[in-house]
mmCIF file with all atom_site columns, C-alpha atoms in Angstrom:
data_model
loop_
_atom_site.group_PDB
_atom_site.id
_atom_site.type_symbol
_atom_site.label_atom_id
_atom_site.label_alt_id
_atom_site.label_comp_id
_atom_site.label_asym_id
_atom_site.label_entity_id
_atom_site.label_seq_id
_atom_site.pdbx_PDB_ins_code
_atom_site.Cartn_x
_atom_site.Cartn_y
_atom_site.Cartn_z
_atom_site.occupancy
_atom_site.B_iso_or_equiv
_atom_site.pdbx_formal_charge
_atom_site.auth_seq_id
_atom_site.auth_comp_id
_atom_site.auth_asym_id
_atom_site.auth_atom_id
_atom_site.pdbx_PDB_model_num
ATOM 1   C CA . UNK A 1 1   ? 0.000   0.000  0.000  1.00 94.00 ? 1   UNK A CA 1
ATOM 2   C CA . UNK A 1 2   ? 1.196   3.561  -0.895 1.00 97.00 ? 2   UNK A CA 1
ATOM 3   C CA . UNK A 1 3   ? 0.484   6.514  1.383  1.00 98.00 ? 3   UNK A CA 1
ATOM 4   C CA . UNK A 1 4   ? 0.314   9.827  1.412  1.00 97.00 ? 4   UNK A CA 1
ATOM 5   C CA . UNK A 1 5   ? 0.526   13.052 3.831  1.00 98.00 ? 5   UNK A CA 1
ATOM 6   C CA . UNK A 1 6   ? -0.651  16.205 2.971  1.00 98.00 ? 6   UNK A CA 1
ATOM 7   C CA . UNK A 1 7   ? -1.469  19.360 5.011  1.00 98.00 ? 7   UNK A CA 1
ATOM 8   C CA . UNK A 1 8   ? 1.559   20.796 7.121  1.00 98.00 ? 8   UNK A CA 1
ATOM 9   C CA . UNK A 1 9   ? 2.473   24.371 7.338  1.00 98.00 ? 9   UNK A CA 1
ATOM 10  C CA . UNK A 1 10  ? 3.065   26.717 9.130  1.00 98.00 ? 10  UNK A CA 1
ATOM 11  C CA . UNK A 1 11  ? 1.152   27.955 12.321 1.00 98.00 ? 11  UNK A CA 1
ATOM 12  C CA . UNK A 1 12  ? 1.130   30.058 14.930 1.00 98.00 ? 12  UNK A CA 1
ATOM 13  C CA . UNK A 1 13  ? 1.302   28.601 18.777 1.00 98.00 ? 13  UNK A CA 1
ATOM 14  C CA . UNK A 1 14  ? -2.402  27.892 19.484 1.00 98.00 ? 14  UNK A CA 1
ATOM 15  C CA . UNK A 1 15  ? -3.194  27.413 16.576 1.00 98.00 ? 15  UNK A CA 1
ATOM 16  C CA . UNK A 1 16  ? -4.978  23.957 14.342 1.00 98.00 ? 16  UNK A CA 1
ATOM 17  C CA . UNK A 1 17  ? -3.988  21.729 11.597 1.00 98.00 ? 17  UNK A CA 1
ATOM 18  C CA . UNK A 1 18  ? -5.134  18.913 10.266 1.00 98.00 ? 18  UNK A CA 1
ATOM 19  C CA . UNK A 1 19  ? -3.244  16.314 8.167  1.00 98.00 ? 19  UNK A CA 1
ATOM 20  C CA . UNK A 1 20  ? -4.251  13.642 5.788  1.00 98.00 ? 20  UNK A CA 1
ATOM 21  C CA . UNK A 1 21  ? -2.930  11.018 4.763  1.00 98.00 ? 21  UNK A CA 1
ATOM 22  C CA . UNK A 1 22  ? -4.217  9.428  1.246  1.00 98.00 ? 22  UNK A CA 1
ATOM 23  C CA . UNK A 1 23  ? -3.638  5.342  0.930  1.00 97.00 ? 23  UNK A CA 1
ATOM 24  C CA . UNK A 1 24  ? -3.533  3.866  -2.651 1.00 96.00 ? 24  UNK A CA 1
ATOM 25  C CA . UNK A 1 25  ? -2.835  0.210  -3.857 1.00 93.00 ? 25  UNK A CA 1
ATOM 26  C CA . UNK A 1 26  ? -4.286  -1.900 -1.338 1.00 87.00 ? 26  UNK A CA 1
ATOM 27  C CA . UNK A 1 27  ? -7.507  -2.423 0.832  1.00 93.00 ? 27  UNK A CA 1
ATOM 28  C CA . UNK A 1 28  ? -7.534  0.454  2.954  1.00 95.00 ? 28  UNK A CA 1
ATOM 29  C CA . UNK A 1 29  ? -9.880  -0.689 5.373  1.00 93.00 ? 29  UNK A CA 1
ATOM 30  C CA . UNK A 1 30  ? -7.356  -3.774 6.021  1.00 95.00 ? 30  UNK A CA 1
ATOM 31  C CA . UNK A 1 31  ? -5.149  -2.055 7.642  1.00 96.00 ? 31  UNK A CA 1
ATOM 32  C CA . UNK A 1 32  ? -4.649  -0.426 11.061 1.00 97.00 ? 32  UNK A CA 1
ATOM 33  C CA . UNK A 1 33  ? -3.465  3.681  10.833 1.00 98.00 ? 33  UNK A CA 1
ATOM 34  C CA . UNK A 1 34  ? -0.745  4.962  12.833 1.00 98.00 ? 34  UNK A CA 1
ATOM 35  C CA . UNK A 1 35  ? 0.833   9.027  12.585 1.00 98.00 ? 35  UNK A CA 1
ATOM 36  C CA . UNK A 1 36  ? 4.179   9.426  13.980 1.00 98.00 ? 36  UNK A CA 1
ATOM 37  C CA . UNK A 1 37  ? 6.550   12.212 14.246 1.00 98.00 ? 37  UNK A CA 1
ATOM 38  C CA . UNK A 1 38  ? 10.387  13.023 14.136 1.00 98.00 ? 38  UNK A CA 1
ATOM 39  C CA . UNK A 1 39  ? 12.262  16.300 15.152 1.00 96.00 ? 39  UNK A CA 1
ATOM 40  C CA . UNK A 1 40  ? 15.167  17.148 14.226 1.00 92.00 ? 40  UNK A CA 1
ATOM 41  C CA . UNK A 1 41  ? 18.078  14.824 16.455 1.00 95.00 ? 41  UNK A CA 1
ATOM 42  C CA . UNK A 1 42  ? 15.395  12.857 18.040 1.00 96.00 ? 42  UNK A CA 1
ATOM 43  C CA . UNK A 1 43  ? 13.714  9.398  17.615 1.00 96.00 ? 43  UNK A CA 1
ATOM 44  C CA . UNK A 1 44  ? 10.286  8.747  15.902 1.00 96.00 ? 44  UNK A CA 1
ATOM 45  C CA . UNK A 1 45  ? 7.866   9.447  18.202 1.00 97.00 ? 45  UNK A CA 1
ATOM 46  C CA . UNK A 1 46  ? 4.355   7.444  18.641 1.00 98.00 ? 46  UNK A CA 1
ATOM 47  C CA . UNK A 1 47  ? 1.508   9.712  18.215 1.00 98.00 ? 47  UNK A CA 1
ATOM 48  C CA . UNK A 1 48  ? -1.997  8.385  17.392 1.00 98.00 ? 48  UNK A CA 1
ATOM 49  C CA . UNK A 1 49  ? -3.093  4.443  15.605 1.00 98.00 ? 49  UNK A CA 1
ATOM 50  C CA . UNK A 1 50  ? -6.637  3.882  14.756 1.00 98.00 ? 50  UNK A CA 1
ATOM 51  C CA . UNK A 1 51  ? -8.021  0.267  14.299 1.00 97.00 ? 51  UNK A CA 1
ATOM 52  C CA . UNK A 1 52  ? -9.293  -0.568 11.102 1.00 96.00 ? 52  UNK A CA 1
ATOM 53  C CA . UNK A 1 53  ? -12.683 -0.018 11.763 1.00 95.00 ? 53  UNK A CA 1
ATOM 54  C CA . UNK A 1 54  ? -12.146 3.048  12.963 1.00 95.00 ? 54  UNK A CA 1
ATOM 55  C CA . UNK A 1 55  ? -13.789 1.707  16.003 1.00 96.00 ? 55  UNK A CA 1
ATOM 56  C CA . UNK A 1 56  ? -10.614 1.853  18.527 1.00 97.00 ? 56  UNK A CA 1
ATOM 57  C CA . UNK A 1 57  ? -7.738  4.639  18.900 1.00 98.00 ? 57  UNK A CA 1
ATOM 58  C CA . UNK A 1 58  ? -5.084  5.422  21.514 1.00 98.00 ? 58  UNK A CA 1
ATOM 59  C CA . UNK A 1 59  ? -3.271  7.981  21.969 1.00 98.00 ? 59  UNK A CA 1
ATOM 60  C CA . UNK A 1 60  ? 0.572   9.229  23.456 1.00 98.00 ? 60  UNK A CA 1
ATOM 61  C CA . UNK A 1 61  ? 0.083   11.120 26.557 1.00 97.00 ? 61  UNK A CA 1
ATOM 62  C CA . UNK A 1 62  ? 1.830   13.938 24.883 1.00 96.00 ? 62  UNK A CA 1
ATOM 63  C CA . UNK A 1 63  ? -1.178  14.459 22.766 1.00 98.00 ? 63  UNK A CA 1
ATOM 64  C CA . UNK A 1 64  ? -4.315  13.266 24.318 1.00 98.00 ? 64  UNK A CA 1
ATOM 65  C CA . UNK A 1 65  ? -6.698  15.654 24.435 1.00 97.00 ? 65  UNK A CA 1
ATOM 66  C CA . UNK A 1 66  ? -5.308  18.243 21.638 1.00 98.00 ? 66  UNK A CA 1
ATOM 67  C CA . UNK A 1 67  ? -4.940  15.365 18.520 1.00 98.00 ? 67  UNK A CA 1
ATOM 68  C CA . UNK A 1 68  ? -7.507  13.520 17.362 1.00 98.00 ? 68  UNK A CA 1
ATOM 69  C CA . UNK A 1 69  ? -6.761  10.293 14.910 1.00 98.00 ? 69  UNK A CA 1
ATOM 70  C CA . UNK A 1 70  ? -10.033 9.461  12.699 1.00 98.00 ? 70  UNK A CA 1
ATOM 71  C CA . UNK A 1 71  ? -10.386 7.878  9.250  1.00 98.00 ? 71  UNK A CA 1
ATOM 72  C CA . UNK A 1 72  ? -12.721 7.514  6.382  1.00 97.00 ? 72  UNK A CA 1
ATOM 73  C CA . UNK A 1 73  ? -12.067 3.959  4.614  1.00 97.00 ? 73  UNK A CA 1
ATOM 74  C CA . UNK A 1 74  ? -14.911 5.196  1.761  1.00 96.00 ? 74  UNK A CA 1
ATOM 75  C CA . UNK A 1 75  ? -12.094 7.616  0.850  1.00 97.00 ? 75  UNK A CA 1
ATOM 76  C CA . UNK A 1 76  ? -9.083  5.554  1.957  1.00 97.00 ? 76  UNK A CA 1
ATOM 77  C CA . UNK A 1 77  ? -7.454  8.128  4.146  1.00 98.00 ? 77  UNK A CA 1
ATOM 78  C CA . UNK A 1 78  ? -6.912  9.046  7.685  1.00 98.00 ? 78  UNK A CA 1
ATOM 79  C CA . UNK A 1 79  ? -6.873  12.428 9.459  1.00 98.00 ? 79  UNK A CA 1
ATOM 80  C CA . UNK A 1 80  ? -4.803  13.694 12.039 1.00 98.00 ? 80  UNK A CA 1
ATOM 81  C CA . UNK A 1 81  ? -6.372  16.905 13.584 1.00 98.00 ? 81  UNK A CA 1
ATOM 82  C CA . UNK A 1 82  ? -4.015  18.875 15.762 1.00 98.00 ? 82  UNK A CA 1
ATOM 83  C CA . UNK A 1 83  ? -5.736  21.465 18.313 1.00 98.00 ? 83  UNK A CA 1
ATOM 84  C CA . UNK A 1 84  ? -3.599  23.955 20.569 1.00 98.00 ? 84  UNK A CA 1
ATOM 85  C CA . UNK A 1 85  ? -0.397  23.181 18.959 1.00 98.00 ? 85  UNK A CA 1
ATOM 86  C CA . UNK A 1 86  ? 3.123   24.282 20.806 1.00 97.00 ? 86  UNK A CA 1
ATOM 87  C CA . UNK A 1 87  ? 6.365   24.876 19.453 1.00 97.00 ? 87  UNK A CA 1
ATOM 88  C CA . UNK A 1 88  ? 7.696   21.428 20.670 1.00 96.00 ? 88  UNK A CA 1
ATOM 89  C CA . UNK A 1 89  ? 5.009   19.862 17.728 1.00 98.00 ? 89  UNK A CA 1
ATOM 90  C CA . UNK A 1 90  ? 7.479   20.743 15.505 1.00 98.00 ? 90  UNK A CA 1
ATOM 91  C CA . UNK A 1 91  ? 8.683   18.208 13.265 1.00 98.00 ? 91  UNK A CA 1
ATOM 92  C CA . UNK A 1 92  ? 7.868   15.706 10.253 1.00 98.00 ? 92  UNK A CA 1
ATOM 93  C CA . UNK A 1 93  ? 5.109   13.802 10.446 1.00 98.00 ? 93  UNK A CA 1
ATOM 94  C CA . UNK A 1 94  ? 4.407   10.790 8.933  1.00 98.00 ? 94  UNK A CA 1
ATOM 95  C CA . UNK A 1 95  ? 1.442   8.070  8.445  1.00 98.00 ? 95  UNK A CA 1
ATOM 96  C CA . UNK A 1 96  ? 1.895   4.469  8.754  1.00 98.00 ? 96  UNK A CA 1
ATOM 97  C CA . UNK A 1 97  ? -0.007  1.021  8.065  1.00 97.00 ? 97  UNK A CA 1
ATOM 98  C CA . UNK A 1 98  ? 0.062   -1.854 9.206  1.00 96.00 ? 98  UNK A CA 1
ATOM 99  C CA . UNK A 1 99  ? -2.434  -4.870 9.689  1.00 94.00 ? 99  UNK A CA 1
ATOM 100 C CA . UNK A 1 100 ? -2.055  -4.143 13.609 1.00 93.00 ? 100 UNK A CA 1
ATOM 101 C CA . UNK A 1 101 ? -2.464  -1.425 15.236 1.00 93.00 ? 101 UNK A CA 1
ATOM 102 C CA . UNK A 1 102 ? 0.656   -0.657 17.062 1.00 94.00 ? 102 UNK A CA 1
ATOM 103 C CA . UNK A 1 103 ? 2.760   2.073  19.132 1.00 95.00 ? 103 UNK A CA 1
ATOM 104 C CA . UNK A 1 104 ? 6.241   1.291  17.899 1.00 95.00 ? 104 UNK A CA 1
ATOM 105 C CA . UNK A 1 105 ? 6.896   2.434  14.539 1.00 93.00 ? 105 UNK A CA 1
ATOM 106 C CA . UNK A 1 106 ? 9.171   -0.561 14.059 1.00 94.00 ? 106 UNK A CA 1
ATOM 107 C CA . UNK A 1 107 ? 5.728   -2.930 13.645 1.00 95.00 ? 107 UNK A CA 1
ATOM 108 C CA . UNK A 1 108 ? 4.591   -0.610 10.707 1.00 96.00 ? 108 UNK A CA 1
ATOM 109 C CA . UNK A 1 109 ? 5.721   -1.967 7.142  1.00 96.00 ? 109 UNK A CA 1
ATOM 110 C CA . UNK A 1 110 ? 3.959   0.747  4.958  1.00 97.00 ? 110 UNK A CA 1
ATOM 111 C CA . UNK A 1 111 ? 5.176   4.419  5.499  1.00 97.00 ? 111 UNK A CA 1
ATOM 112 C CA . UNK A 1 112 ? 4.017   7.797  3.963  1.00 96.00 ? 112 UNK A CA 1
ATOM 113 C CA . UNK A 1 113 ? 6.326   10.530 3.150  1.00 95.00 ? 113 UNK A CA 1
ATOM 114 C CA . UNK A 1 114 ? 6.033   13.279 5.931  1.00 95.00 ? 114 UNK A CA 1
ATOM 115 C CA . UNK A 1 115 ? 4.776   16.785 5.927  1.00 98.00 ? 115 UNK A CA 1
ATOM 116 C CA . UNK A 1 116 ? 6.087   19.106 7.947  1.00 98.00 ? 116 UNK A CA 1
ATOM 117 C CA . UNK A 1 117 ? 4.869   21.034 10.648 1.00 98.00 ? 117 UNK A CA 1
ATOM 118 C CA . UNK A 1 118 ? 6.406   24.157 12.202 1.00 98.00 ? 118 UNK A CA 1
ATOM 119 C CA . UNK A 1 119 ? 4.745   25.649 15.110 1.00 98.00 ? 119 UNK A CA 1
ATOM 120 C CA . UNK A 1 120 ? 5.935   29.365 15.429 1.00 97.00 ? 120 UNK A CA 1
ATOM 121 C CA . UNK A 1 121 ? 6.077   30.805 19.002 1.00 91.00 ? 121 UNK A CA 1
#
């Protein structure tokens, strides 16, 4: 399966984004939905996964409550909406899949290409 993120930018601290990520080539709705994200010098970081039904999500504690992971399998893609972003969401973010839903990036085989965020202070 192919996948693709769309919709970083820039943004103000405070401020909302939402990304997408488009999947292609496969049965979407197969597949459990992870986002991750990497900053500069540091590890890829566990975000959001979503089961394939859409059903079940979980969440790092370093974005409960302001991120919110949801999908669409009619459209084959999966949203990431970020509320009350900080500078310290600043990185790349990517999409994952995976027939599990999982926290370690390591047990995703299908990766996007990241879109950047920068959150301006």
């Amino acid at each position: 399966v192919q996948l693709q993120a769309s919709g970083g930018g820039l943004v103000q601290t405070g401020g909302s984004l939402r990304l997408s990520c488009a999947a292609s080539g496969g049965t979407f709705s197969n597949y459990a939905m992870g986002w991750f994200r990497q900053a500069p010098g540091k590890e890829r970081e566990f975000l959001a996964v979503i089961s394939w039904s859409g059903t079940s999500t979980r969440y790092a504690d370093s974005v409960k409550g302001r991120f919110t992971i949801s999908r669409d399998n009619a459209e084959n893609t999966v949203y990431l909406q970020m509320n009350s972003l900080k500078p310290e969401d600043t990185a790349v973010y990517y999409c994952a899949a995976d027939r599990l839903p999982a926290m370690v990036y390591s047990e995703y085989a299908y990766w996007g290409q990241g879109t950047l965020v920068t959150v301006s202070s």
